[in-house]
CSV table of C-alpha atoms in Angstrom, one decimal:
chain,number,residue,atom,x,y,z
R,465,MET,CA,-48.8,7.7,10.9
R,466,THR,CA,-47.2,9.7,9.1
R,467,THR,CA,-44.4,7.7,6.6
R,468,THR,CA,-40.8,8.8,5.7
R,469,PRO,CA,-40.3,9.8,1.3
R,470,LEU,CA,-38.1,7.9,-0.1
R,471,ASP,CA,-36.0,10.2,-1.1
R,472,GLU,CA,-35.2,10.9,2.7
R,473,VAL,CA,-34.5,7.6,4.0
R,474,ASP,CA,-31.0,6.7,4.2
R,475,ASP,CA,-29.2,4.1,1.9
R,476,ARG,CA,-28.9,1.8,4.6
R,477,ILE,CA,-31.9,1.6,5.0
R,478,LEU,CA,-33.5,1.3,1.7
R,479,LEU,CA,-31.1,-1.6,1.3
R,480,ARG,CA,-32.8,-3.2,4.7
R,481,ARG,CA,-36.2,-2.5,2.9
R,482,HIS,CA,-35.8,-3.8,-0.3
R,483,VAL,CA,-34.0,-7.4,1.5
R,484,ALA,CA,-37.4,-7.3,3.6
R,485,GLY,CA,-39.6,-7.1,0.3
R,486,ASP,CA,-40.3,-3.3,-0.7
R,487,ARG,CA,-40.5,-3.1,-4.8
R,488,GLU,CA,-40.0,0.2,-4.2
R,489,ALA,CA,-36.6,1.0,-1.9
R,490,PHE,CA,-34.1,-0.3,-4.3
R,491,GLY,CA,-35.1,1.9,-7.0
R,492,GLU,CA,-34.6,5.0,-5.3
R,493,VAL,CA,-30.9,3.4,-4.3
R,494,TYR,CA,-30.6,3.4,-8.5
R,495,ARG,CA,-31.8,6.2,-8.6
R,496,ARG,CA,-29.7,8.4,-6.8
R,497,HIS,CA,-26.9,6.8,-7.6
R,498,ARG,CA,-27.1,5.7,-11.1
R,499,ASP,CA,-25.5,8.9,-12.7
R,500,ARG,CA,-22.0,8.4,-10.5
R,501,MET,CA,-22.1,5.1,-11.6
R,502,TRP,CA,-22.4,5.7,-15.1
R,503,ALA,CA,-19.1,8.2,-14.3
R,504,VAL,CA,-17.2,5.5,-12.7
R,505,ALA,CA,-17.7,3.1,-15.5
R,506,VAL,CA,-17.0,5.1,-18.1
R,507,GLY,CA,-13.9,6.3,-16.4
R,508,VAL,CA,-12.7,2.5,-15.8
R,509,CYS,CA,-14.4,1.5,-19.4
R,510,GLY,CA,-13.3,4.2,-21.7
R,511,ASP,CA,-16.0,3.3,-23.8
R,512,ARG,CA,-19.8,4.2,-23.1
R,513,GLU,CA,-21.5,0.6,-24.7
R,514,LEU,CA,-18.9,-1.2,-22.4
R,515,ALA,CA,-19.9,1.5,-19.4
R,516,ALA,CA,-23.7,1.0,-19.9
R,517,GLU,CA,-23.2,-2.7,-19.5
R,518,ALA,CA,-21.1,-2.6,-16.7
R,519,VAL,CA,-23.5,-0.4,-15.0
R,520,GLN,CA,-26.0,-2.4,-15.9
R,521,GLU,CA,-24.9,-5.5,-14.5
R,522,GLY,CA,-23.5,-4.1,-12.1
R,523,PHE,CA,-26.4,-2.6,-10.1
R,524,VAL,CA,-28.6,-6.1,-11.3
R,525,SER,CA,-26.0,-7.9,-9.6
R,526,ALA,CA,-26.2,-5.2,-6.4
R,527,PHE,CA,-30.4,-6.0,-6.0
R,528,ARG,CA,-29.5,-9.4,-6.0
R,529,ARG,CA,-27.0,-9.6,-3.3
R,530,ALA,CA,-28.6,-6.5,-1.8
R,531,ASP,CA,-28.7,-9.5,1.6
R,532,SER,CA,-24.7,-9.4,1.4
R,533,PHE,CA,-24.5,-5.7,2.8
R,534,ARG,CA,-22.9,-5.8,5.9
R,535,GLY,CA,-23.5,-1.9,6.4
R,536,ASP,CA,-19.6,-1.5,7.8
R,537,ALA,CA,-19.1,0.6,4.8
R,538,GLN,CA,-21.3,3.3,2.8
R,539,VAL,CA,-23.9,1.9,0.1
R,540,THR,CA,-22.3,4.2,-2.1
R,541,THR,CA,-18.7,2.9,-0.9
R,542,TRP,CA,-20.2,-0.7,-1.7
R,543,LEU,CA,-21.8,-0.2,-5.0
R,544,HIS,CA,-18.6,1.2,-6.3
R,545,ARG,CA,-16.9,-2.0,-6.0
R,546,ILE,CA,-19.7,-3.8,-7.5
R,547,VAL,CA,-19.5,-1.1,-10.9
R,548,VAL,CA,-15.6,-1.6,-10.3
R,549,ASN,CA,-15.7,-5.2,-11.0
R,550,ALA,CA,-17.8,-5.4,-13.3
R,551,SER,CA,-16.4,-2.9,-15.2
R,552,ILE,CA,-13.1,-4.7,-15.1
R,553,ASP,CA,-14.8,-7.7,-16.2
R,554,GLN,CA,-16.0,-5.6,-19.5
R,555,ILE,CA,-12.7,-4.2,-20.6
R,556,ARG,CA,-11.4,-7.9,-20.1
R,557,LYS,CA,-14.4,-9.4,-22.3
R,558,THR,CA,-14.2,-6.4,-25.2
R,559,ARG,CA,-11.1,-4.4,-26.1
R,560,PRO,CA,-12.1,-0.7,-25.7
R,561,THR,CA,-12.7,1.0,-28.3
R,562,ALA,CA,-14.3,4.9,-28.4
R,563,GLU,CA,-14.6,7.5,-26.0
R,564,LEU,CA,-13.5,9.2,-23.0
R,565,THR,CA,-15.2,11.6,-20.7
R,566,ASP,CA,-14.0,15.0,-20.4
R,567,GLU,CA,-12.4,14.3,-17.2
R,568,VAL,CA,-10.2,12.0,-18.4
R,569,VAL,CA,-9.1,14.6,-21.5
R,570,SER,CA,-9.0,17.6,-19.4
R,571,ARG,CA,-6.6,16.1,-17.3
R,572,ALA,CA,-3.9,15.4,-20.6
R,573,PRO,CA,-1.1,17.6,-21.4
R,574,ALA,CA,-1.2,20.4,-24.1
R,575,ALA,CA,-1.7,18.6,-27.2
R,576,PRO,CA,1.0,20.5,-29.6
R,577,ASP,CA,-2.4,21.9,-31.8
R,578,SER,CA,-4.5,22.6,-29.0
R,579,ALA,CA,-7.2,22.9,-31.4
R,580,SER,CA,-6.7,19.0,-32.1
R,581,ARG,CA,-9.3,17.6,-29.3
R,582,VAL,CA,-9.9,14.1,-31.0
R,583,ASP,CA,-5.6,13.8,-30.9
R,584,THR,CA,-6.3,14.7,-27.5
R,585,ARG,CA,-8.5,11.9,-26.8
R,586,LEU,CA,-6.9,9.4,-28.0
R,587,ALA,CA,-3.6,9.9,-26.7
R,588,VAL,CA,-5.3,10.6,-23.3
R,589,HIS,CA,-7.2,7.1,-24.1
R,590,GLU,CA,-4.5,5.3,-25.2
R,591,ALA,CA,-1.8,6.1,-22.6
R,592,LEU,CA,-4.4,5.6,-19.7
R,593,HIS,CA,-4.8,1.9,-20.7
R,594,SER,CA,-1.4,1.1,-21.2
R,595,LEU,CA,-1.4,1.9,-17.1
R,596,PRO,CA,-1.5,-1.5,-15.0
R,597,GLU,CA,-5.1,-2.2,-14.0
R,598,GLY,CA,-4.4,-1.2,-10.1
R,599,GLN,CA,-3.0,2.4,-11.3
R,600,ARG,CA,-6.0,3.1,-14.2
R,601,LEU,CA,-8.8,1.6,-11.4
R,602,ALA,CA,-6.9,4.2,-8.5
R,603,LEU,CA,-7.0,7.4,-10.4
R,604,VAL,CA,-10.3,7.1,-12.2
R,605,LEU,CA,-11.7,6.6,-8.0
R,606,VAL,CA,-9.4,9.4,-6.9
R,607,ASP,CA,-8.3,11.9,-9.2
R,608,MET,CA,-10.7,12.1,-11.6
R,609,HIS,CA,-14.4,11.0,-9.3
R,610,GLY,CA,-12.8,12.9,-6.2
R,611,LEU,CA,-13.1,9.5,-3.9
R,612,PRO,CA,-11.0,10.1,-0.4
R,613,VAL,CA,-8.2,7.6,-0.8
R,614,ALA,CA,-9.6,5.7,2.3
R,615,GLU,CA,-12.7,5.3,0.3
R,616,ALA,CA,-10.9,4.5,-3.2
R,617,ALA,CA,-9.1,1.6,-0.8
R,618,GLN,CA,-12.6,-0.1,0.4
R,619,VAL,CA,-13.9,0.0,-3.1
R,620,LEU,CA,-10.2,-1.7,-4.7
R,621,ASP,CA,-10.3,-4.0,-1.4
R,622,VAL,CA,-6.4,-2.7,-0.9
R,623,ALA,CA,-4.4,-0.5,1.6
R,624,VAL,CA,-4.8,3.6,2.1
R,625,GLY,CA,-0.5,2.9,1.4
R,626,THR,CA,-1.3,0.9,-2.1
R,627,VAL,CA,-4.1,3.4,-3.6
R,628,LYS,CA,-1.5,6.2,-2.9
R,629,SER,CA,1.2,4.5,-4.7
R,630,ARG,CA,-0.6,3.5,-6.8
R,631,CYS,CA,-2.4,6.7,-7.9
R,632,ALA,CA,1.5,8.0,-7.6
R,633,ARG,CA,3.1,5.9,-9.9
R,634,GLY,CA,0.2,5.8,-12.4
R,635,ARG,CA,0.5,10.0,-12.8
R,636,GLU,CA,4.3,10.1,-13.5
R,637,ALA,CA,3.5,6.9,-15.9
R,638,LEU,CA,0.2,8.8,-17.6
R,639,ALA,CA,2.5,12.2,-18.0
R,640,ALA,CA,5.4,10.3,-19.2
R,641,ALA,CA,3.6,8.6,-21.7
R,642,LEU,CA,1.9,11.7,-23.0
R,643,VAL,CA,5.1,13.6,-23.1
R,644,ALA,CA,6.7,10.0,-25.2
R,645,ALA,CA,3.7,10.9,-27.6
R,646,GLY,CA,4.4,14.3,-28.2
R,647,PHE,CA,2.4,16.7,-25.8
R,648,THR,CA,4.1,19.0,-23.8
R,649,ASP,CA,3.8,18.4,-19.5
R,650,GLU,CA,3.0,21.6,-18.7
R,651,GLY,CA,-0.8,20.0,-18.4
R,652,THR,CA,0.2,17.5,-16.0
R,653,SER,CA,1.6,19.6,-12.8
R,654,GLY,CA,-2.2,20.6,-11.9
R,655,ALA,CA,-3.1,16.5,-11.7
R,656,ALA,CA,-5.2,15.9,-8.8
R,657,ASP,CA,-3.1,15.0,-6.0
R,658,THR,CA,-5.0,13.5,-2.7
R,659,SER,CA,-2.4,11.0,-1.7
R,660,ASP,CA,-0.1,12.5,1.2
R,661,THR,CA,2.6,10.0,1.1
R,662,PRO,CA,3.1,9.2,-2.2
R,663,GLY,CA,5.6,6.0,-2.6
R,664,HIS,CA,4.5,4.6,0.2
R,665,THR,CA,3.6,0.2,0.1
R,666,ASP,CA,2.1,-2.1,2.2
R,667,SER,CA,2.4,-5.9,3.0
R,668,LYS,CA,-0.2,-6.8,0.0
R,669,GLY,CA,2.4,-6.3,-2.2
R,670,GLY,CA,0.3,-2.8,-4.1
R,671,GLY,CA,4.3,-0.8,-4.9
R,672,HIS,CA,5.2,-3.1,-7.3
R,673,ASP,CA,1.9,-2.9,-9.7
């Protein structure tokens, strides 16, 4: 009998194997998705130390709660939700202080002094983390990490229209904050816009954050 190598096994099957007692299955899930979850955590937290804590807590939680995975979404969506929640917990415990990913900085408007990358990082950090939490998370998932709006909605447990409107308002607020800080608005027009109908709201009240 031929056994399929772990790296060829579907994520859902790996989780089922883990729940059934396979000691190697979850390690493969971790290996596949740790880098992406790390990038998401850094984007949400804005700080590498907080992100490291969030990823660790997130995967420990996923390991322990694997039997709660219902299989009606992708495993990556389930992991995103867990790691985003862990990141939010870290932010609420400790004020983020430090480093931004290059993905965040690349979306900043041009600095008055283009050589001042440190100033750019600080300005983007302050502007991004001045946004309401819902807008910041939507931008991190959709604009910075390329999740489809529908998947981001699953991760954040809100309607698709809510994610679209949060992205639209977040982009506007981020650009305005950076312009007010002395940056030009030349670099903001290129920000990824994956929302088809910005401003759409829904019954969950997502149009107000």
